[in-house]
Coordinates of C-alpha atoms and ligand atoms in Angstrom, one line a residue:
M1 CA 5.0 40.7 -20.7
N2 CA 3.1 42.8 -18.2
I3 CA 0.3 40.6 -17.2
K4 CA -0.1 39.5 -13.6
L5 CA 0.6 35.8 -12.9
N6 CA -0.8 33.5 -10.2
E7 CA 1.8 34.2 -7.6
N8 CA 0.7 31.2 -5.5
F9 CA 2.7 29.0 -7.9
K10 CA 5.8 30.5 -6.2
M11 CA 4.7 28.8 -3.0
L12 CA 4.9 25.3 -4.5
G13 CA 7.9 23.1 -3.7
G14 CA 10.4 22.3 -6.5
G15 CA 8.8 20.0 -9.1
Y16 CA 5.8 17.7 -8.9
L17 CA 7.1 14.7 -7.0
F18 CA 6.7 12.1 -9.8
S19 CA 8.2 14.4 -12.5
E20 CA 11.1 15.0 -10.2
I21 CA 11.6 11.2 -9.8
A22 CA 11.3 10.7 -13.6
A23 CA 14.0 13.3 -14.1
R24 CA 16.4 11.8 -11.6
V25 CA 15.8 8.3 -13.1
A26 CA 16.4 9.6 -16.6
A27 CA 19.7 11.1 -15.5
Y28 CA 20.7 7.8 -13.9
R29 CA 19.8 5.9 -17.1
A30 CA 21.9 8.3 -19.2
Q31 CA 24.9 7.7 -16.9
N32 CA 24.3 3.9 -16.7
P33 CA 23.0 2.8 -20.1
S34 CA 23.7 -0.9 -19.5
K35 CA 21.9 -1.1 -16.1
R36 CA 18.2 -2.3 -16.3
V37 CA 16.2 0.0 -14.0
I38 CA 13.3 -1.6 -12.2
S39 CA 10.6 0.9 -11.1
L40 CA 8.7 0.3 -7.9
G41 CA 8.3 4.1 -7.7
I42 CA 5.7 6.1 -9.6
G43 CA 2.8 3.8 -8.9
D44 CA 1.6 3.5 -12.5
V45 CA -0.2 0.2 -13.5
T46 CA 1.8 -2.2 -15.7
R47 CA -0.7 -4.8 -16.8
P48 CA -2.6 -4.5 -20.2
L49 CA -6.2 -3.6 -20.4
A50 CA -8.8 -6.4 -19.8
P51 CA -9.5 -8.0 -23.3
S52 CA -13.3 -7.4 -23.0
V53 CA -12.7 -3.7 -22.2
A54 CA -10.3 -3.2 -25.1
T55 CA -12.7 -4.9 -27.5
E56 CA -15.5 -2.7 -26.4
M57 CA -13.4 0.4 -26.9
S58 CA -12.4 -0.6 -30.4
R59 CA -16.0 -1.4 -31.2
A60 CA -17.0 2.1 -29.9
A61 CA -14.2 3.7 -32.0
R62 CA -15.3 1.8 -35.2
K63 CA -18.9 2.9 -34.5
M64 CA -17.8 6.5 -34.5
S65 CA -16.7 6.0 -38.2
T66 CA -20.2 5.2 -39.3
R67 CA -22.9 7.8 -40.2
D68 CA -25.4 6.3 -37.7
G69 CA -23.0 5.5 -34.9
F70 CA -21.1 8.8 -34.8
V71 CA -21.7 11.0 -31.8
G72 CA -20.3 14.4 -31.1
Y73 CA -20.5 16.3 -27.8
G74 CA -22.2 14.2 -25.2
D75 CA -23.8 14.8 -21.8
T76 CA -21.2 16.8 -19.8
Q77 CA -22.0 14.8 -16.8
G78 CA -21.4 11.5 -18.5
T79 CA -23.4 8.9 -20.4
P80 CA -26.6 7.8 -18.6
E81 CA -25.5 4.1 -19.1
L82 CA -22.2 4.6 -17.3
R83 CA -23.8 6.7 -14.5
S84 CA -26.5 4.0 -14.1
A85 CA -23.9 1.2 -13.9
I86 CA -21.9 3.2 -11.3
S87 CA -25.0 3.8 -9.2
K88 CA -25.7 0.0 -9.3
R89 CA -22.2 -0.6 -8.0
Y90 CA -23.0 1.6 -5.0
E91 CA -26.4 -0.1 -4.6
A92 CA -24.6 -3.4 -4.1
R93 CA -23.0 -1.8 -1.0
G94 CA -26.4 -0.5 0.2
I95 CA -25.8 3.0 -1.0
S96 CA -28.6 4.7 -2.9
L97 CA -27.5 7.4 -5.3
N98 CA -29.5 9.4 -7.8
Q99 CA -27.8 9.3 -11.2
D100 CA -27.7 13.1 -11.1
E101 CA -25.3 12.8 -8.1
I102 CA -22.7 11.0 -10.3
F103 CA -20.4 13.1 -12.5
I104 CA -18.1 11.2 -14.9
S105 CA -14.6 12.7 -15.2
D106 CA -11.4 12.1 -17.1
G107 CA -9.9 10.7 -13.9
A108 CA -9.6 11.6 -10.2
K109 CA -6.7 14.0 -10.4
S110 CA -8.6 16.7 -12.4
D111 CA -11.6 16.8 -10.1
L112 CA -9.4 16.8 -7.0
G113 CA -7.9 20.0 -8.2
N114 CA -11.0 21.4 -9.9
L115 CA -13.1 21.2 -6.8
F116 CA -11.3 24.3 -5.5
D117 CA -13.1 26.3 -8.2
I118 CA -16.4 26.0 -6.3
L119 CA -15.0 26.3 -2.8
G120 CA -14.3 29.6 -1.0
D121 CA -11.4 30.5 1.2
N122 CA -11.7 27.7 3.7
E123 CA -8.8 26.2 5.7
I124 CA -7.8 22.8 4.3
V125 CA -7.0 19.8 6.4
I126 CA -4.5 17.4 4.8
F127 CA -2.7 14.4 6.2
D128 CA 1.1 14.5 6.0
P129 CA 2.4 12.4 4.2
I130 CA -0.1 12.3 1.4
Y131 CA -0.7 12.1 -2.3
P132 CA 0.7 15.5 -3.3
V133 CA -2.1 16.7 -5.5
Y134 CA -4.3 17.9 -2.6
I135 CA -1.6 20.1 -1.2
D136 CA -0.4 21.5 -4.5
S137 CA -4.0 22.3 -5.6
A138 CA -4.7 24.0 -2.3
I139 CA -1.6 26.1 -2.6
I140 CA -2.3 27.0 -6.2
S141 CA -5.7 28.3 -5.0
G142 CA -4.1 30.3 -2.3
R143 CA -5.6 28.3 0.6
K144 CA -4.2 27.9 4.1
V145 CA -3.4 24.3 4.8
R146 CA -3.4 22.6 8.2
F147 CA -1.3 19.4 8.2
L148 CA -2.1 16.4 10.4
S149 CA 0.9 14.2 10.9
A150 CA 0.3 10.5 9.9
N151 CA 2.8 8.5 11.9
E152 CA 3.5 5.3 13.8
E153 CA 1.6 6.5 16.9
N154 CA -1.7 7.0 15.0
S155 CA -1.2 4.0 12.7
F156 CA -0.8 6.6 9.8
L157 CA -4.5 7.6 10.1
P158 CA -4.9 10.8 12.2
S159 CA -8.2 11.3 13.9
P160 CA -10.0 14.7 14.2
T161 CA -9.6 14.7 18.0
F162 CA -7.2 17.6 18.1
L163 CA -8.9 19.9 15.6
P164 CA -10.9 22.9 16.7
K165 CA -14.7 22.6 16.0
K166 CA -14.7 24.9 12.9
A167 CA -15.5 24.3 9.3
F168 CA -12.7 22.9 7.3
V169 CA -12.4 21.3 3.9
I170 CA -10.9 17.9 4.8
F171 CA -9.1 15.6 2.3
L172 CA -9.2 11.9 3.3
C173 CA -7.7 9.1 1.2
S174 CA -8.5 5.4 2.0
P175 CA -6.8 3.1 1.1
N176 CA -4.2 5.6 1.6
N177 CA -1.5 6.7 -0.8
P178 CA 1.4 6.6 0.2
C179 CA 1.0 4.7 3.5
G180 CA -1.3 1.9 2.4
A181 CA -3.3 2.5 5.6
I182 CA -7.1 2.1 5.5
F183 CA -9.9 3.5 7.7
T184 CA -12.1 1.1 9.7
R185 CA -15.8 2.0 9.9
E186 CA -15.2 3.6 13.3
G187 CA -12.2 5.6 12.2
L188 CA -14.0 7.0 9.2
G189 CA -17.1 7.5 11.3
A190 CA -15.2 9.8 13.6
W191 CA -14.4 12.0 10.6
V192 CA -18.0 12.0 9.4
D193 CA -19.2 12.9 12.9
F194 CA -16.6 15.7 13.2
A195 CA -17.7 17.1 9.7
L196 CA -21.3 17.0 10.7
E197 CA -20.7 18.8 14.1
S198 CA -18.3 21.4 12.7
G199 CA -20.0 22.0 9.3
S200 CA -16.9 20.8 7.4
L201 CA -16.8 19.2 4.0
I202 CA -14.9 15.9 3.4
I203 CA -13.4 15.1 0.0
F204 CA -13.0 11.4 0.1
D205 CA -10.5 9.9 -2.4
A206 CA -11.4 6.3 -3.0
A207 CA -9.0 5.7 -6.0
Y208 CA -7.7 2.4 -4.4
E209 CA -11.0 1.0 -3.1
S210 CA -10.9 -2.0 -5.4
Y211 CA -7.7 -3.2 -3.5
I212 CA -9.6 -3.7 -0.2
R213 CA -9.5 -7.4 0.7
D214 CA -10.9 -7.3 4.3
A215 CA -14.7 -7.4 4.0
S216 CA -15.2 -5.4 7.2
L217 CA -13.6 -2.3 5.8
P218 CA -15.5 0.5 4.1
H219 CA -15.0 1.0 0.3
S220 CA -17.0 4.2 0.2
I221 CA -17.6 7.0 2.7
F222 CA -21.3 6.8 1.9
E223 CA -21.3 3.5 3.8
I224 CA -21.0 5.7 6.9
K225 CA -24.3 7.2 8.3
G226 CA -24.6 10.9 7.7
A227 CA -21.9 11.1 5.0
K228 CA -24.3 12.3 2.4
K229 CA -24.7 15.5 4.4
C230 CA -21.0 16.3 4.5
A231 CA -18.9 14.4 1.9
V232 CA -18.1 14.1 -1.7
E233 CA -16.3 11.0 -3.1
I234 CA -13.8 10.8 -5.9
C235 CA -13.0 7.6 -7.6
S236 CA -11.3 6.3 -10.8
F237 CA -11.0 3.5 -13.2
S238 CA -7.2 4.1 -13.3
K239 CA -6.1 1.6 -10.6
M240 CA -9.2 -0.5 -10.7
A241 CA -9.0 -1.3 -14.4
G242 CA -5.6 0.0 -15.8
F243 CA -7.1 3.2 -17.1
T244 CA -4.2 5.5 -16.2
G245 CA -3.7 6.1 -19.9
V246 CA -7.3 5.7 -21.1
R247 CA -8.6 8.2 -18.5
C248 CA -12.0 7.9 -16.8
G249 CA -13.3 8.4 -13.3
W250 CA -16.2 9.7 -11.4
T251 CA -17.1 12.1 -8.6
V252 CA -20.2 11.7 -6.4
I253 CA -21.7 15.0 -5.0
P254 CA -24.8 14.3 -3.0
G255 CA -27.8 16.4 -4.2
E256 CA -28.4 17.7 -0.7
L257 CA -25.0 19.5 -0.6
P258 CA -25.0 23.1 -1.6
I259 CA -22.0 22.5 -3.8
H260 CA -24.0 20.1 -6.1
S261 CA -25.5 22.8 -8.2
L262 CA -22.2 24.8 -8.3
W263 CA -20.3 21.7 -9.5
K264 CA -22.9 21.1 -12.2
R265 CA -22.6 24.7 -13.3
R266 CA -18.8 24.6 -13.2
Q267 CA -18.6 21.4 -15.2
S268 CA -21.0 22.7 -17.9
T269 CA -18.8 25.8 -18.3
K270 CA -15.4 24.3 -18.1
F271 CA -15.7 20.6 -19.1
N272 CA -17.2 19.0 -22.2
G273 CA -17.4 15.5 -20.8
A274 CA -15.0 12.5 -20.8
S275 CA -14.1 10.8 -24.0
I276 CA -17.1 8.7 -25.2
I277 CA -14.7 5.8 -26.1
S278 CA -13.2 5.9 -22.5
Q279 CA -16.8 5.9 -21.1
R280 CA -17.7 2.8 -23.2
G281 CA -14.6 1.1 -21.9
A282 CA -15.5 2.1 -18.4
L283 CA -18.9 0.7 -18.8
A284 CA -17.4 -2.6 -20.0
C285 CA -15.2 -2.6 -16.8
L286 CA -18.4 -2.8 -14.7
S287 CA -19.9 -5.7 -16.7
P288 CA -19.5 -9.1 -14.9
L289 CA -16.8 -10.2 -17.4
G290 CA -15.0 -6.8 -17.1
V291 CA -15.1 -7.1 -13.3
R292 CA -13.7 -10.6 -13.4
E293 CA -10.9 -9.8 -15.8
N294 CA -9.9 -6.7 -13.8
Q295 CA -10.0 -8.6 -10.6
G296 CA -7.4 -10.9 -12.1
S297 CA -5.0 -7.9 -12.5
I298 CA -5.8 -6.6 -9.0
N299 CA -5.0 -10.1 -7.5
Y300 CA -1.8 -10.2 -9.5
Y301 CA -0.6 -6.8 -8.0
M302 CA -1.7 -7.8 -4.5
E303 CA 0.4 -11.0 -4.8
N304 CA 3.3 -8.7 -5.7
A305 CA 2.5 -6.8 -2.5
R306 CA 2.5 -10.0 -0.5
L307 CA 5.9 -11.1 -1.9
L308 CA 7.4 -7.6 -1.1
A309 CA 5.8 -7.6 2.4
D310 CA 7.2 -11.1 3.2
F311 CA 10.6 -10.0 2.1
I312 CA 10.6 -6.8 4.2
K313 CA 9.2 -8.8 7.2
E314 CA 12.1 -11.3 6.8
K315 CA 14.5 -8.4 6.9
G316 CA 13.0 -7.3 10.2
I317 CA 12.2 -3.8 8.9
F318 CA 9.1 -2.0 10.1
F319 CA 6.5 -1.3 7.4
V320 CA 2.7 -0.9 7.0
G321 CA 0.4 -1.4 4.0
G322 CA 0.3 -4.0 1.3
E323 CA -2.7 -5.8 2.7
N324 CA -5.6 -3.7 1.4
A325 CA -3.6 -1.4 -0.8
P326 CA -0.9 -1.8 -3.5
Y327 CA 1.6 0.3 -1.5
L328 CA 4.0 -0.5 1.3
W329 CA 5.3 2.2 3.5
V330 CA 8.7 1.1 4.8
K331 CA 11.0 2.6 7.5
Q332 CA 14.4 3.4 6.2
P333 CA 17.0 1.1 7.7
N334 CA 19.4 4.1 8.2
K335 CA 19.3 7.8 9.0
M336 CA 19.9 9.1 5.5
G337 CA 17.8 11.9 4.2
S338 CA 14.8 10.8 2.0
W339 CA 16.2 11.8 -1.3
E340 CA 19.7 10.7 -0.3
F341 CA 18.3 7.2 0.4
F342 CA 16.4 7.3 -2.9
H343 CA 19.7 8.1 -4.6
H344 CA 21.5 5.4 -2.7
V345 CA 19.0 2.7 -3.6
L346 CA 18.9 3.7 -7.2
H347 CA 22.6 3.9 -7.6
S348 CA 23.4 0.7 -5.7
S349 CA 20.6 -1.5 -7.1
G350 CA 18.9 0.2 -10.1
I351 CA 15.6 0.1 -8.2
V352 CA 13.3 3.1 -8.1
I353 CA 11.4 3.7 -4.9
T354 CA 9.6 6.8 -3.8
P355 CA 11.2 8.9 -1.1
G356 CA 8.9 9.4 1.9
E357 CA 9.7 13.1 2.2
G358 CA 8.3 13.6 -1.3
F359 CA 4.8 13.1 0.2
G360 CA 5.4 15.5 3.1
K361 CA 7.7 16.3 6.0
S362 CA 6.3 13.5 8.2
G363 CA 7.3 11.0 5.4
C364 CA 11.0 11.6 6.4
G365 CA 12.6 8.3 7.3
F366 CA 10.2 6.2 5.2
F367 CA 9.9 5.2 1.6
R368 CA 7.1 3.9 -0.5
I369 CA 7.3 0.7 -2.6
S370 CA 4.6 0.2 -5.3
A371 CA 3.4 -3.3 -6.2
F372 CA 2.5 -2.2 -9.7
A373 CA 5.1 -4.2 -11.6
S374 CA 5.6 -7.5 -13.4
R375 CA 6.2 -10.5 -11.2
K376 CA 9.6 -11.0 -12.8
D377 CA 10.6 -7.4 -11.8
V378 CA 9.3 -7.8 -8.3
L379 CA 11.3 -11.0 -7.8
E380 CA 14.4 -9.4 -9.3
A381 CA 13.9 -6.3 -7.2
I382 CA 13.7 -8.4 -4.0
E383 CA 17.0 -10.1 -4.9
R384 CA 18.7 -6.7 -5.6
L385 CA 17.2 -5.0 -2.6
N386 CA 18.4 -7.9 -0.4
A387 CA 21.9 -6.6 -0.9
V388 CA 20.9 -2.9 -0.1
L389 CA 18.5 -3.1 2.8
Ligands
PLP401 N1 -5.9 9.7 -6.0 C1 -4.8 9.0 -5.6 C2 -4.7 8.8 -4.1 C3 -3.9 8.6 -6.5 O1 -2.8 7.9 -6.0 C4 -4.0 8.9 -7.8 C5 -3.0 8.4 -8.8 O2 -2.0 7.8 -8.5 C6 -5.1 9.6 -8.2 C7 -6.0 10.0 -7.3 C8 -5.2 10.0 -9.7 O3 -5.9 9.1 -10.4 P1 -6.4 9.4 -11.9 O4 -5.5 8.5 -12.8 O5 -7.8 8.9 -11.9 O6 -6.3 10.8 -12.2

């Protein structure tokens, strides 16, 4: 074949982190068929859908089998009912959004990558360590990336203090994956101020906002004054309502940003809307019953996080997270390389963790534990890890 390929792919590191973990775990399973593997690694939800949400989706599917209830292509931007329910959710936090500023997606990951379609050749600012999708998407688009080390000194939340005053595209994630750290209003305010002064754009990933327990912490960047002039927000039903398989999320692009019309144009060309059945389910997630049922699962995961945090505290090992996020970022009790430590934990206990270095160089010496698991698995994992850590 003589066609030219996107050479940027050559710049990506090995495999995508979680595919790499899955491959290593599959190899371990093949060698140890009798060992029950417990995964506190990939960070996928484990609890079933809320009953009211599943009922609504099956009703929506049945309706599609009737002459009157069938619908084909819908509004690319999402159903008006779902966009209205999302804008009411923001209203409850004092944020006023026009429905046209809300774009329903098939989940946060697609939009995080697709936004590069409408952005020019800007330098990208990304924390290190971080959810790998930002970096990989920037590299695939051939962008230059400037990393800000998230470490013990800055409580895993770098500030813009040391950046030159020029226009960047800045990825922020709060509550943060992998560190579980979360911005205070002041911390996030510093980034909004920097973006306004420098003409930068912030892409704020709020995929874990429903895990915030401390009422003083911001759930949305639009709680910060001035953010509508410099930020977009990406959110998802994945972790909030167990939709990792169902697929539905949303992106807010304020109408006053020049990229609003570009995104609308991009979506109408390259996207035909999220599944109508997923959107009906998502709408049910925002009903009072749906919210209550999903809150039950969030509380369950956060109790797992508390049990894991208590265990690590008892061991006297340094960690952060687990209070307003379903992830714990734990210091390795030895000087092994990240993947070597991952291998050691897997082979000595059958527990899957995520190696810190998989999230970036500064993740070296740390590992991430996910609270997305059954209680039984968390308790057994604690027992098994007790012998390893
Ligand atoms: N953003 C962060 C920080 C995530 O951790 C994840 C998934 O783990 C996503 C986005 C992707 O979410 P979605 O399932 O909506 O694509």
